[in-house]
Structure formats: C-alpha cells, structure tokens
Tab-separated table of C-alpha atoms in Angstrom:
chain	number	residue	atom	x	y	z
B	1	MET	CA	-43.943	-17.628	-14.310
B	2	ASP	CA	-46.562	-17.484	-11.606
B	3	ILE	CA	-48.965	-19.642	-13.633
B	4	TRP	CA	-46.215	-22.215	-14.293
B	5	PHE	CA	-45.317	-22.316	-10.584
B	6	ARG	CA	-48.923	-22.795	-9.525
B	7	THR	CA	-49.462	-25.504	-12.149
B	8	SER	CA	-46.333	-27.340	-11.006
B	9	LEU	CA	-47.361	-27.048	-7.382
B	10	ASP	CA	-50.839	-28.425	-8.132
B	11	THR	CA	-49.313	-31.304	-10.081
B	12	ILE	CA	-46.950	-32.184	-7.226
B	13	THR	CA	-49.799	-31.961	-4.719
B	14	ALA	CA	-51.958	-34.250	-6.829
B	15	GLU	CA	-49.142	-36.787	-7.161
B	16	LEU	CA	-48.531	-36.760	-3.415
B	17	ALA	CA	-52.234	-37.226	-2.743
B	18	LEU	CA	-52.197	-40.447	-4.759
B	19	TYR	CA	-49.501	-41.980	-2.534
B	20	THR	CA	-50.489	-40.432	0.806
B	21	PRO	CA	-52.569	-42.810	2.920
B	22	VAL	CA	-55.794	-41.378	4.283
B	23	ARG	CA	-56.060	-41.518	8.044
B	24	GLN	CA	-58.992	-43.598	9.131
B	25	VAL	CA	-61.002	-42.568	12.176
B	26	THR	CA	-61.175	-45.471	14.610
B	27	PHE	CA	-62.550	-46.035	18.079
B	28	ARG	CA	-59.133	-45.071	19.431
B	29	SER	CA	-59.523	-41.527	18.085
B	30	LYS	CA	-62.237	-40.718	20.661
B	31	PRO	CA	-62.721	-43.701	22.956
B	32	TRP	CA	-65.188	-41.750	25.076
B	33	TRP	CA	-67.592	-41.168	22.156
B	34	SER	CA	-71.009	-42.819	22.391
B	35	ALA	CA	-74.099	-43.136	20.200
B	36	LEU	CA	-75.950	-40.611	22.385
B	37	LEU	CA	-73.567	-37.828	21.350
B	38	SER	CA	-74.187	-38.124	17.599
B	39	PRO	CA	-77.731	-36.593	17.571
B	40	LEU	CA	-76.570	-33.824	19.922
B	41	ARG	CA	-73.730	-32.985	17.540
B	42	LYS	CA	-76.152	-32.901	14.584
B	43	ALA	CA	-78.546	-30.637	16.503
B	44	ASP	CA	-75.657	-28.340	17.431
B	45	ASN	CA	-74.500	-28.001	13.830
B	46	SER	CA	-78.046	-27.592	12.481
B	47	THR	CA	-79.065	-24.838	14.900
B	48	LEU	CA	-75.731	-23.081	14.351
B	49	ARG	CA	-76.317	-22.937	10.580
B	50	SER	CA	-79.880	-21.711	11.115
B	51	SER	CA	-78.756	-18.920	13.437
B	52	LYS	CA	-76.202	-17.742	10.876
B	53	THR	CA	-78.888	-17.298	8.200
B	54	ASP	CA	-80.824	-14.853	10.349
B	55	TRP	CA	-78.524	-13.633	13.103
B	56	LEU	CA	-81.053	-10.983	14.207
B	57	ASP	CA	-83.557	-13.656	15.282
B	58	ALA	CA	-83.110	-13.944	19.057
B	59	ALA	CA	-85.029	-17.243	19.250
B	60	LEU	CA	-82.713	-18.961	16.747
B	61	LEU	CA	-79.651	-17.618	18.567
B	62	ALA	CA	-80.927	-18.868	21.941
B	63	SER	CA	-81.722	-22.260	20.414
B	64	ALA	CA	-78.201	-22.522	18.986
B	65	ARG	CA	-76.657	-21.626	22.327
B	66	ALA	CA	-78.821	-24.161	24.162
B	67	ALA	CA	-77.934	-26.911	21.649
B	68	ARG	CA	-74.237	-26.152	21.968
B	69	ALA	CA	-74.404	-26.110	25.772
B	70	ALA	CA	-76.202	-29.465	25.791
B	71	HIS	CA	-73.660	-30.897	23.331
B	72	PHE	CA	-70.613	-29.781	25.345
B	73	LYS	CA	-72.191	-30.848	28.646
B	74	ALA	CA	-72.821	-34.330	27.266
B	75	ILE	CA	-69.228	-34.530	26.002
B	76	LYS	CA	-67.887	-33.531	29.413
B	77	LYS	CA	-70.065	-36.147	31.095
B	78	ALA	CA	-68.979	-38.846	28.617
B	79	LYS	CA	-65.301	-38.063	29.182
B	80	LEU	CA	-65.753	-38.198	32.956
B	81	GLU	CA	-67.546	-41.545	32.781
B	82	HIS	CA	-64.878	-42.987	30.472
B	83	TRP	CA	-62.094	-41.783	32.780
B	84	SER	CA	-63.803	-43.290	35.840
B	85	ALA	CA	-64.226	-46.605	34.037
B	86	PHE	CA	-60.582	-46.532	32.937
B	87	LEU	CA	-59.383	-46.006	36.500
B	88	ALA	CA	-61.690	-48.715	37.830
B	89	THR	CA	-60.235	-51.285	35.419
B	90	ALA	CA	-56.605	-50.112	35.607
B	91	THR	CA	-53.955	-52.841	35.623
B	92	PRO	CA	-50.300	-52.715	36.713
B	93	GLN	CA	-49.459	-52.160	33.049
B	94	THR	CA	-51.838	-49.210	32.549
B	95	VAL	CA	-51.557	-47.476	35.932
B	96	TRP	CA	-48.580	-45.427	34.732
B	97	THR	CA	-50.561	-44.350	31.680
B	98	ALA	CA	-53.290	-43.140	34.017
B	99	LYS	CA	-50.716	-41.228	36.062
B	100	ARG	CA	-49.362	-39.546	32.936
B	101	PHE	CA	-52.869	-38.528	31.869
B	102	ALA	CA	-53.692	-37.170	35.324
B	103	VAL	CA	-50.455	-35.304	36.040
B	104	GLY	CA	-49.465	-34.391	32.517
B	105	ARG	CA	-46.006	-33.684	31.252
B	106	PRO	CA	-44.319	-30.549	32.584
B	107	PRO	CA	-42.990	-28.115	29.996
B	108	PRO	CA	-39.244	-28.401	29.328
B	109	ARG	CA	-37.110	-26.000	31.310
B	110	PHE	CA	-34.766	-23.658	29.541
B	111	PRO	CA	-31.309	-23.581	31.169
B	112	GLU	CA	-31.399	-20.154	32.840
B	113	LEU	CA	-27.875	-19.833	34.178
B	114	PRO	CA	-26.829	-16.750	36.189
B	115	GLY	CA	-24.695	-14.318	34.233
B	116	ALA	CA	-25.722	-15.714	30.842
B	117	THR	CA	-27.088	-12.856	28.752
B	118	THR	CA	-26.815	-14.321	25.243
B	119	PRO	CA	-27.854	-17.768	23.892
B	120	PRO	CA	-24.262	-18.980	23.272
B	121	GLU	CA	-23.296	-18.451	26.948
B	122	PRO	CA	-25.545	-21.146	28.525
B	123	HIS	CA	-24.627	-23.446	25.654
B	124	LYS	CA	-20.937	-22.988	26.429
B	125	ALA	CA	-21.515	-23.498	30.169
B	126	LEU	CA	-23.368	-26.762	29.534
B	127	LEU	CA	-20.615	-27.990	27.212
B	128	ASN	CA	-17.908	-27.210	29.762
B	129	HIS	CA	-19.884	-29.017	32.463
B	130	PHE	CA	-20.824	-32.179	30.587
B	131	PHE	CA	-17.850	-32.323	28.209
B	132	PRO	CA	-14.901	-30.532	29.870
B	133	VAL	CA	-12.082	-29.407	27.618
B	134	ASP	CA	-9.170	-31.817	27.463
B	135	PRO	CA	-5.936	-31.607	25.451
B	136	VAL	CA	-6.286	-33.236	22.057
B	137	ARG	CA	-4.807	-36.712	22.181
B	138	SER	CA	-2.878	-37.892	19.179
B	139	HIS	CA	-3.677	-41.340	17.882
B	140	ASN	CA	-2.382	-43.412	15.048
B	141	SER	CA	-4.223	-42.485	11.841
B	142	VAL	CA	-2.566	-45.225	9.753
B	143	LEU	CA	-4.896	-48.150	9.214
B	144	LEU	CA	-3.386	-51.574	9.804
B	145	LEU	CA	-4.975	-54.912	9.016
B	146	PHE	CA	-5.021	-57.165	12.095
B	147	ARG	CA	-4.511	-60.770	11.045
B	148	ASP	CA	-5.613	-62.156	14.424
B	149	CYS	CA	-9.086	-60.653	14.157
B	150	PRO	CA	-11.809	-63.337	13.991
B	151	ALA	CA	-14.143	-63.153	11.025
B	152	LEU	CA	-17.452	-61.371	11.528
B	153	ALA	CA	-20.339	-63.811	11.229
B	154	ALA	CA	-23.826	-62.943	10.014
B	155	ASP	CA	-25.433	-64.473	13.101
B	156	ALA	CA	-23.486	-62.014	15.307
B	157	ILE	CA	-25.149	-59.146	13.445
B	158	GLY	CA	-28.519	-60.827	13.881
B	159	ARG	CA	-28.001	-61.125	17.639
B	160	ALA	CA	-26.959	-57.473	17.844
B	161	LEU	CA	-30.050	-56.365	15.924
B	162	ALA	CA	-32.269	-58.565	18.098
B	163	CYS	CA	-31.158	-56.536	21.131
B	164	SER	CA	-32.058	-53.249	19.382
B	165	SER	CA	-35.401	-51.797	20.337
B	166	PRO	CA	-37.488	-50.590	17.357
B	167	SER	CA	-38.868	-47.770	19.532
B	168	SER	CA	-35.436	-46.446	20.513
B	169	PRO	CA	-34.995	-42.873	19.221
B	170	PRO	CA	-32.321	-42.535	16.522
B	171	GLY	CA	-29.388	-40.171	16.492
B	172	PRO	CA	-28.434	-37.551	13.910
B	173	ASP	CA	-28.897	-40.070	11.087
B	174	LEU	CA	-32.657	-40.225	11.883
B	175	THR	CA	-32.645	-43.929	10.911
B	176	PRO	CA	-34.542	-46.188	13.338
B	177	ASN	CA	-33.398	-49.685	14.219
B	178	SER	CA	-36.334	-51.181	12.333
B	179	VAL	CA	-34.742	-50.057	9.055
B	180	TRP	CA	-31.509	-51.958	9.714
B	181	LYS	CA	-33.465	-55.027	10.790
B	182	ARG	CA	-35.335	-54.951	7.507
B	183	VAL	CA	-32.103	-54.418	5.558
B	184	HIS	CA	-30.536	-57.412	7.286
B	185	GLN	CA	-33.551	-59.556	6.388
B	186	VAL	CA	-33.457	-58.556	2.716
B	187	ALA	CA	-29.654	-58.496	2.236
B	188	PRO	CA	-27.915	-60.338	5.108
B	189	HIS	CA	-24.418	-59.808	3.699
B	190	LEU	CA	-24.741	-56.035	3.210
B	191	ILE	CA	-24.213	-54.993	6.852
B	192	GLN	CA	-21.726	-57.832	7.324
B	193	ASP	CA	-19.499	-56.597	4.484
B	194	LEU	CA	-19.581	-53.016	5.810
B	195	LEU	CA	-18.714	-53.894	9.413
B	196	ALA	CA	-16.198	-56.665	8.699
B	197	LEU	CA	-13.642	-54.193	7.382
B	198	LEU	CA	-14.072	-51.846	10.355
B	199	VAL	CA	-13.439	-54.705	12.793
B	200	ALA	CA	-10.475	-56.083	10.838
B	201	TYR	CA	-8.771	-52.666	10.722
B	202	GLY	CA	-9.763	-51.665	14.274
B	203	PHE	CA	-11.299	-48.438	13.026
B	204	HIS	CA	-14.476	-46.512	13.821
B	205	PRO	CA	-15.277	-43.898	11.130
B	206	PRO	CA	-15.937	-40.271	12.134
B	207	ALA	CA	-19.368	-40.385	10.458
B	208	LEU	CA	-20.503	-42.808	13.184
B	209	LYS	CA	-19.035	-40.778	16.061
B	210	ILE	CA	-21.489	-37.872	16.007
B	211	ALA	CA	-24.369	-37.773	18.475
B	212	ASP	CA	-27.234	-35.625	19.730
B	213	GLY	CA	-27.337	-34.716	23.436
B	214	ILE	CA	-30.871	-34.078	24.719
B	215	VAL	CA	-30.663	-31.763	27.757
B	216	LEU	CA	-33.293	-32.659	30.387
B	217	GLU	CA	-33.866	-31.249	33.851
B	218	LYS	CA	-33.412	-33.448	36.902
B	219	PRO	CA	-36.703	-33.760	38.804
B	220	GLY	CA	-37.002	-32.512	42.350
B	221	LYS	CA	-34.317	-29.816	42.233
B	222	LEU	CA	-34.854	-26.668	44.303
B	223	SER	CA	-33.436	-24.467	41.542
B	224	TYR	CA	-32.345	-24.878	37.957
B	225	ASP	CA	-29.725	-22.151	37.758
B	226	SER	CA	-26.688	-24.434	37.385
B	227	PRO	CA	-25.645	-27.035	34.789
B	228	SER	CA	-25.629	-29.713	37.504
B	229	SER	CA	-29.441	-29.429	37.662
B	230	PHE	CA	-29.647	-30.959	34.180
B	231	ARG	CA	-28.619	-34.218	32.573
B	232	VAL	CA	-27.858	-35.244	29.015
B	233	ILE	CA	-29.352	-38.203	27.163
B	234	VAL	CA	-27.058	-39.015	24.248
B	235	LEU	CA	-28.653	-40.346	21.058
B	236	LEU	CA	-26.084	-42.229	18.967
B	237	GLN	CA	-26.148	-43.422	15.393
B	238	THR	CA	-28.194	-46.601	15.203
B	239	PHE	CA	-25.824	-48.195	12.676
B	240	SER	CA	-22.923	-47.581	15.063
B	241	LYS	CA	-24.734	-49.410	17.871
B	242	ILE	CA	-24.723	-52.622	15.812
B	243	LEU	CA	-20.922	-52.650	15.751
B	244	GLU	CA	-20.707	-51.540	19.393
B	245	ARG	CA	-22.786	-54.516	20.532
B	246	ILE	CA	-20.565	-56.899	18.570
B	247	ILE	CA	-17.359	-55.486	20.077
B	248	ASN	CA	-19.000	-55.458	23.513
B	249	SER	CA	-19.758	-59.190	23.317
B	250	ARG	CA	-16.183	-59.965	22.224
B	251	LEU	CA	-14.501	-57.869	24.906
B	252	SER	CA	-16.789	-59.141	27.672
B	253	CYS	CA	-15.787	-62.712	26.830
B	254	VAL	CA	-12.087	-62.014	27.435
B	255	ALA	CA	-12.491	-59.496	30.287
B	256	ARG	CA	-12.901	-62.125	33.009
B	257	VAL	CA	-10.125	-64.340	31.633
B	258	ALA	CA	-7.724	-61.421	31.248
B	259	GLY	CA	-8.312	-60.213	34.820
B	260	LEU	CA	-9.918	-56.924	33.771
B	261	LEU	CA	-12.847	-57.405	36.153
B	262	ASP	CA	-13.158	-58.094	39.860
B	263	PRO	CA	-15.337	-61.028	41.003
B	264	HIS	CA	-17.413	-58.639	43.116
B	265	GLN	CA	-18.375	-56.404	40.195
B	266	CYS	CA	-21.927	-56.560	38.859
B	267	GLY	CA	-23.826	-54.802	36.128
B	268	SER	CA	-23.380	-54.751	32.322
B	269	LEU	CA	-22.015	-58.277	32.488
B	270	ALA	CA	-23.690	-61.341	31.045
B	271	GLY	CA	-25.424	-63.446	33.672
B	272	ILE	CA	-25.100	-60.886	36.498
B	273	SER	CA	-28.072	-58.645	37.253
B	274	ALA	CA	-29.187	-56.300	40.031
B	275	SER	CA	-30.830	-59.177	41.885
B	276	ASP	CA	-27.472	-60.994	41.923
B	277	ALA	CA	-25.801	-57.954	43.490
B	278	THR	CA	-28.422	-57.644	46.253
B	279	ALA	CA	-28.385	-61.415	46.861
B	280	ARG	CA	-24.595	-61.429	47.205
B	281	LEU	CA	-24.660	-58.500	49.623
B	282	THR	CA	-27.393	-60.142	51.709
B	283	HIS	CA	-25.504	-63.444	51.758
B	284	GLU	CA	-22.257	-61.848	52.941
B	285	VAL	CA	-24.036	-59.860	55.653
B	286	ARG	CA	-25.804	-62.936	57.004
B	287	THR	CA	-22.594	-64.973	56.904
B	288	LEU	CA	-20.816	-62.371	59.039
B	289	GLN	CA	-23.782	-62.180	61.416
B	290	MET	CA	-23.747	-65.947	61.898
B	291	ALA	CA	-20.131	-65.569	63.081
B	292	GLY	CA	-21.354	-63.241	65.836
B	293	LYS	CA	-20.279	-60.011	64.115
B	294	LYS	CA	-22.090	-56.713	63.769
B	295	VAL	CA	-22.226	-55.545	60.149
B	296	SER	CA	-22.370	-51.995	58.813
B	297	THR	CA	-22.608	-50.942	55.160
B	298	LEU	CA	-21.704	-47.634	53.524
B	299	PHE	CA	-23.345	-46.966	50.157
B	300	LEU	CA	-21.427	-44.727	47.749
B	301	ASP	CA	-22.107	-43.401	44.266
B	302	ILE	CA	-19.424	-42.367	41.777
B	303	LYS	CA	-19.949	-38.777	40.717
B	304	GLY	CA	-20.156	-38.247	36.979
B	305	GLY	CA	-19.799	-41.928	36.143
B	306	PHE	CA	-19.087	-42.404	32.460
B	307	ASP	CA	-17.934	-38.792	32.026
B	308	ASN	CA	-14.837	-39.354	34.187
B	309	VAL	CA	-13.328	-42.231	32.202
B	310	ASN	CA	-9.851	-41.315	30.991
B	311	PRO	CA	-9.320	-43.052	27.622
B	312	SER	CA	-5.517	-43.053	27.965
B	313	THR	CA	-5.688	-44.870	31.317
B	314	LEU	CA	-8.227	-47.289	29.897
B	315	PHE	CA	-6.001	-48.110	26.911
B	316	GLY	CA	-3.114	-48.803	29.267
B	317	MET	CA	-5.252	-51.227	31.261
B	318	LEU	CA	-6.269	-53.102	28.114
B	319	LYS	CA	-2.699	-53.344	26.842
B	320	ALA	CA	-1.350	-54.463	30.221
B	321	ARG	CA	-3.723	-57.449	30.177
B	322	ALA	CA	-2.718	-58.478	26.639
B	323	VAL	CA	-6.105	-57.799	25.068
B	324	SER	CA	-6.209	-58.439	21.323
B	325	PRO	CA	-4.652	-55.505	19.447
B	326	TYR	CA	-7.641	-55.065	17.162
B	327	LEU	CA	-9.938	-54.593	20.188
B	328	VAL	CA	-7.587	-52.012	21.705
B	329	SER	CA	-7.274	-50.196	18.370
B	330	TRP	CA	-11.034	-50.129	17.784
B	331	THR	CA	-11.706	-48.937	21.347
B	332	ARG	CA	-9.173	-46.122	20.893
B	333	SER	CA	-10.785	-45.120	17.610
B	334	PHE	CA	-14.246	-45.302	19.178
B	335	LEU	CA	-13.423	-42.975	22.091
B	336	THR	CA	-11.351	-40.366	20.207
B	337	GLY	CA	-12.556	-37.710	17.808
B	338	ARG	CA	-16.165	-37.735	18.994
B	339	THR	CA	-18.576	-34.808	18.601
B	340	CYS	CA	-21.931	-34.063	20.202
B	341	ARG	CA	-24.698	-31.545	19.512
B	342	LEU	CA	-26.698	-30.323	22.525
B	343	ARG	CA	-30.400	-30.020	21.876
B	344	TYR	CA	-32.765	-27.968	24.032
B	345	GLU	CA	-35.140	-25.101	23.464
B	346	GLY	CA	-33.144	-22.289	21.875
B	347	SER	CA	-29.874	-24.228	21.486
B	348	PRO	CA	-27.524	-23.313	18.600
B	349	ARG	CA	-27.569	-26.963	17.382
B	350	VAL	CA	-23.853	-27.011	16.538
B	351	PHE	CA	-21.504	-29.957	17.002
B	352	ALA	CA	-18.783	-29.652	19.640
B	353	PRO	CA	-15.828	-31.984	20.280
B	354	VAL	CA	-16.023	-34.480	23.138
B	355	ALA	CA	-12.591	-35.307	24.560
B	356	VAL	CA	-13.346	-37.160	27.814
B	357	GLY	CA	-15.519	-39.973	29.036
B	358	THR	CA	-17.453	-42.657	27.235
B	359	PRO	CA	-20.680	-41.854	25.359
B	360	GLN	CA	-23.758	-42.489	27.465
B	361	GLY	CA	-26.396	-44.473	25.644
B	362	SER	CA	-23.842	-46.686	23.965
B	363	PRO	CA	-24.118	-50.452	24.629
B	364	PHE	CA	-20.300	-50.540	24.832
B	365	SER	CA	-19.821	-47.785	27.430
B	366	PRO	CA	-21.018	-49.680	30.563
B	367	LEU	CA	-18.465	-52.452	30.009
B	368	LEU	CA	-15.658	-49.932	29.538
B	369	PHE	CA	-16.692	-48.149	32.736
B	370	VAL	CA	-16.783	-51.394	34.734
B	371	ILE	CA	-13.284	-52.245	33.494
B	372	TYR	CA	-12.071	-48.731	34.307
B	373	VAL	CA	-13.251	-48.775	37.950
B	374	SER	CA	-12.051	-52.334	38.627
B	375	ARG	CA	-8.898	-50.816	40.190
B	376	LEU	CA	-10.990	-49.422	43.053
B	377	TYR	CA	-11.342	-52.853	44.619
B	378	HIS	CA	-9.193	-53.759	47.585
B	379	GLU	CA	-9.330	-56.500	50.167
B	380	ILE	CA	-11.178	-55.827	53.434
B	381	PRO	CA	-10.116	-58.139	56.305
B	382	GLN	CA	-13.646	-58.684	57.578
B	383	GLY	CA	-15.916	-57.221	54.971
B	384	LEU	CA	-16.752	-56.857	51.319
B	385	THR	CA	-16.506	-54.332	48.492
B	386	LEU	CA	-19.388	-54.798	46.075
B	387	SER	CA	-20.514	-52.639	43.169
B	388	TYR	CA	-23.174	-52.444	40.509
B	389	LEU	CA	-21.829	-50.120	37.802
B	390	ASP	CA	-21.250	-46.820	39.681
B	391	ASP	CA	-22.980	-47.865	42.949
B	392	PHE	CA	-20.454	-49.072	45.542
B	393	ALA	CA	-21.180	-50.763	48.874
B	394	LEU	CA	-18.519	-51.093	51.588
B	395	SER	CA	-19.471	-53.642	54.251
B	396	VAL	CA	-17.383	-54.210	57.391
B	397	ALA	CA	-17.893	-56.383	60.484
B	398	SER	CA	-16.575	-56.245	64.042
B	399	THR	CA	-17.760	-56.636	67.624
B	400	SER	CA	-19.330	-53.138	67.787
B	401	TYR	CA	-20.909	-50.591	65.483
B	402	ARG	CA	-18.508	-47.867	66.608
B	403	ARG	CA	-15.579	-49.916	65.372
B	404	ASN	CA	-17.440	-50.448	62.118
B	405	ILE	CA	-17.743	-46.692	61.617
B	406	GLN	CA	-14.020	-46.231	62.242
B	407	SER	CA	-13.216	-49.044	59.831
B	408	LEU	CA	-15.520	-47.593	57.176
B	409	GLN	CA	-13.775	-44.236	57.459
B	410	ARG	CA	-10.410	-45.927	56.851
B	411	GLN	CA	-11.750	-47.992	53.940
B	412	TYR	CA	-13.309	-44.889	52.411
B	413	ALA	CA	-9.967	-43.075	52.603
B	414	VAL	CA	-8.315	-45.939	50.729
B	415	LEU	CA	-11.083	-46.006	48.127
B	416	LYS	CA	-10.928	-42.239	47.697
B	417	ALA	CA	-7.142	-42.365	47.170
B	418	TRP	CA	-7.513	-45.008	44.466
B	419	GLY	CA	-10.297	-42.986	42.889
B	420	ALA	CA	-8.134	-39.861	42.779
B	421	ARG	CA	-5.593	-41.761	40.692
B	422	LEU	CA	-8.322	-42.616	38.205
B	423	GLY	CA	-9.849	-39.141	38.298
B	424	VAL	CA	-13.170	-40.204	39.840
B	425	GLY	CA	-14.899	-39.010	42.995
B	426	PHE	CA	-17.974	-39.862	45.017
B	427	SER	CA	-21.243	-37.963	45.276
B	428	ILE	CA	-21.793	-36.578	48.774
B	429	PRO	CA	-25.634	-36.325	48.687
B	430	LYS	CA	-25.979	-40.003	47.715
B	431	THR	CA	-23.843	-41.387	50.561
B	432	GLU	CA	-25.802	-43.469	53.103
B	433	LEU	CA	-24.957	-45.560	56.173
B	434	ILE	CA	-26.922	-48.470	57.609
B	435	HIS	CA	-26.387	-51.097	60.335
B	436	SER	CA	-27.667	-54.633	59.761
B	437	ARG	CA	-29.291	-56.283	62.778
B	438	THR	CA	-30.877	-59.629	63.506
B	439	TYR	CA	-34.059	-60.328	65.459
B	440	ARG	CA	-31.985	-61.734	68.314
B	441	ASP	CA	-29.744	-58.693	68.594
B	442	ARG	CA	-30.609	-56.977	71.891
B	443	ASP	CA	-27.685	-54.554	72.029
B	444	ALA	CA	-28.400	-50.859	71.622
B	445	VAL	CA	-27.585	-49.443	68.200
B	446	SER	CA	-25.037	-46.667	68.113
B	447	ARG	CA	-26.578	-43.572	66.509
B	448	SER	CA	-23.185	-41.983	65.950
B	449	PRO	CA	-22.862	-40.513	62.431
B	450	ILE	CA	-19.958	-41.110	60.104
B	451	HIS	CA	-17.648	-38.236	59.102
B	452	LEU	CA	-16.428	-38.229	55.499
B	453	ASP	CA	-14.744	-35.317	53.695
B	454	GLY	CA	-15.933	-32.793	56.267
B	455	SER	CA	-19.568	-33.917	56.005
B	456	ILE	CA	-21.679	-35.755	58.578
B	457	PHE	CA	-23.875	-38.640	57.456
B	458	PRO	CA	-26.391	-39.857	60.053
B	459	LEU	CA	-27.458	-43.450	60.426
B	460	ARG	CA	-30.370	-44.509	58.244
B	461	ASP	CA	-33.110	-46.938	59.235
B	462	GLU	CA	-33.540	-47.880	55.581
B	463	VAL	CA	-31.615	-47.126	52.377
B	464	ARG	CA	-32.288	-47.312	48.682
B	465	CYS	CA	-30.030	-49.986	47.243
B	466	LEU	CA	-29.359	-49.790	43.487
B	467	GLY	CA	-31.915	-47.013	43.162
C-alpha cells in the first residue's frame, strides 16, 4: 500500500510539473543587483565549500568569513545606492511606494476587547456592533413575473463589467472580475440569460447574498479595546456586483424624476462629483457675501452611514414615489436574508445573518443611502443644506456671526429630529464650525463656540471638507 501511494504521488507530481510554469528570474527580482556582486558571490560560495572540507584549518575558515563579510557588505552598499537613486528619481506616482517601503505595513491588530476570555466572545461583540440584531422581517417568497420590466441588453452587461476593476478582491466565491469579463467575451449571452430572469422576477438569490467582512483597525486610535476602533470592509460576490450595477443605473435614472433625491445632494450620482459639491458650496457662500451677509457653515457627519439604513422605511419611500414594482421587489430581495463572515486573525469564520443596513462595498448601496437620507433636507430661509453622501454642510447667513451660531443650533435641532425618525445620528468628533470672511471684512470675528448635544465645538480657522 505504501509503495502504491508513493508511486501515485510521484506520478501526480510529475504530471503537475509538466503543466506548472517555471518562474523566470528577471531584473525585477533583485533590482539592486550589479555585475560587481557576482564574483563576490562566487568567492563566498567557493571559500565556504573549501572550509567545510577541512573545518580544522583556521586559515580556510578565516578566508571564508572574510569572503562572506565582503559579499554581505557589498550587498548592503548596493541596496543603499539603489534606494538613494530610487528616492532621487521618485515621481508623484511612485512616492507612495517609497513611503510604503520606508514605513512598512504594521501587523494586523487582534480585537482585544475587555471581558472577552474566549475567541467567540470578541466575535460576538463585533457582530453586535457592526450588524446589530433586528427582528426577522417577513417578505414575499412567491416569485412573480413583472411584465413591465425592460429587457436586459448585452451592452448593459458590458458597461457593468467595464466598471469592474480586475484588481478588486473577490468575495467568498474567490472569482475575480477578470474571469467574468473573459466569459462575457467568449459567450456574451451566457451572463445575459442568467441575469435576465433575476431582473424579470425581481429576485436576488441567497447564493449571491453572502459576503466576507475584513476587520481592520482604524489608524490613529489611542486604544483598540472597543469594536468602534475597527471597521469592516465587505467583500461581495463579483457576479452579484454585475447585477447590482445594472439595477443601480436603472434606479438612478428614475430617482430624480420620481422626486427621490434633493437637488442639493451629491455623491454616487451620475455627473455630480466631489468638486461639484465644493463648487456649489463656494458659490452659495460668495452669493450671500455679495449681499452683505456674514456666512457660517457647520459640517456634520452621519454616524454609521450605510449601517443605519432601515430597509422597511426605504421600501416605503420607493413605493410612495411609484417606482417600478420590479425594482422595489429586487431591492427588497437584495437587502433581506443577507449573511456575512467576519475575517480577522483567530476568527471562527462562520456566517452570521445581517438584518440591518446596506452592504458596504456594493455599487448599489451608495444610491440607496442617498435616497434614504433625502428626507433630512429642509428649507433654510437664508442658507443652504448640502451633502455629499454622509457629509452634511449647514450654511446660514445673517448680519452677525453670533446670530449665525444661534441659527445653526436651531437648524441642527431640526435636522436631528428628522434623523431620529430615520434612525440616524451624527458623529460628535467630526463636527466642525467655520466662518467665511472676505478680504474687505474688517469686523472682529466672534470666537464663541457652538453648543450641540451638550458638547462645545470651538471655531476652526480651517476645516477638512469631504475628507
């Protein structure tokens, strides 16, 4: 039996060797290597073999040590010269590579939570923090064919695949986007036939609703003894992202017409970028200043973001605006019955249900979040409410900065009340206040802070907008 096993193993190894490509050594393997190092390496190996034949000969041993020291010293010098030359010729594209080489990557932190004595306890605490338990929502499991659903075209799949990065890490299916791009090139109708039925029935299969959650530490934290010191990067199924991009393009086309979005919302919308948001804010501030007003802006950040989206409230918003039934049905199927597996050093690697929020990393989630928070907008008599995804900016204008602070406190109370109805709040550490001034403004600036939720936020000379 042992002879048969060894023979079979040797046969399999020989077969694999025939189809395994041999790695070729190129100049990229050791870019610091030079022709001067080759004779030193040969001398090192030669003297080492000679010293092993007669290890009692002190002269041979000293010669081997000297050859090795000269070899290693030359290598160290060659590496230093190559590094200096690399830094001297660094470009804006390679400067971050130089930083990564110089600083290195810190080792991943293990979630060391207080009171957790066994591996399942920190895993449970992370799940409760990122995916809080919510009552199981019942949804219609009967599949219905929607006659009003437009046919799925092959060019729509091509556009969705064109937006997929080949270097994007895959989810639990371990299938990169490059595979689906190749499949679509060889058999264009294969993916089309598979996805056309899912769109027509408004159904997202459970096999595409599993994901991996990579737990990473947030940089710059004083301590890492709480789940809030970490964040989760969700890796979804690459095949699911193709359908999500198609549904995203269809829903975004009707969102503006159906009144699901506010004109002052930016981000995750076609034709509106971060530069448009900053340009609009700058334009409104200058317009108010030209009218002789003093402008103040309060920057807010929604806490949790995508995790606080209530699917039931979102479905009600879509139905109230008469969105196509197949889009509502597919969105409901996409957000319900999801599972995620947290991955970190020592994690159990088991799938857990996800009952709230929209999956981060999905191309469809930003649009759903923008639609969900569109109810937070309200008219300001002399001001503006502007947002870019979860970053909100409240700008008010009056004859004095003190009145602006009072007005901002009132507008924040209104915004907070609307947010409580949606189940969203604002992050206290990311709140910032700034006054906009012109070169001709000679009045003294009020340094009075703003009081929000029992916290004091001083005036900032500069803020990070859309950071």
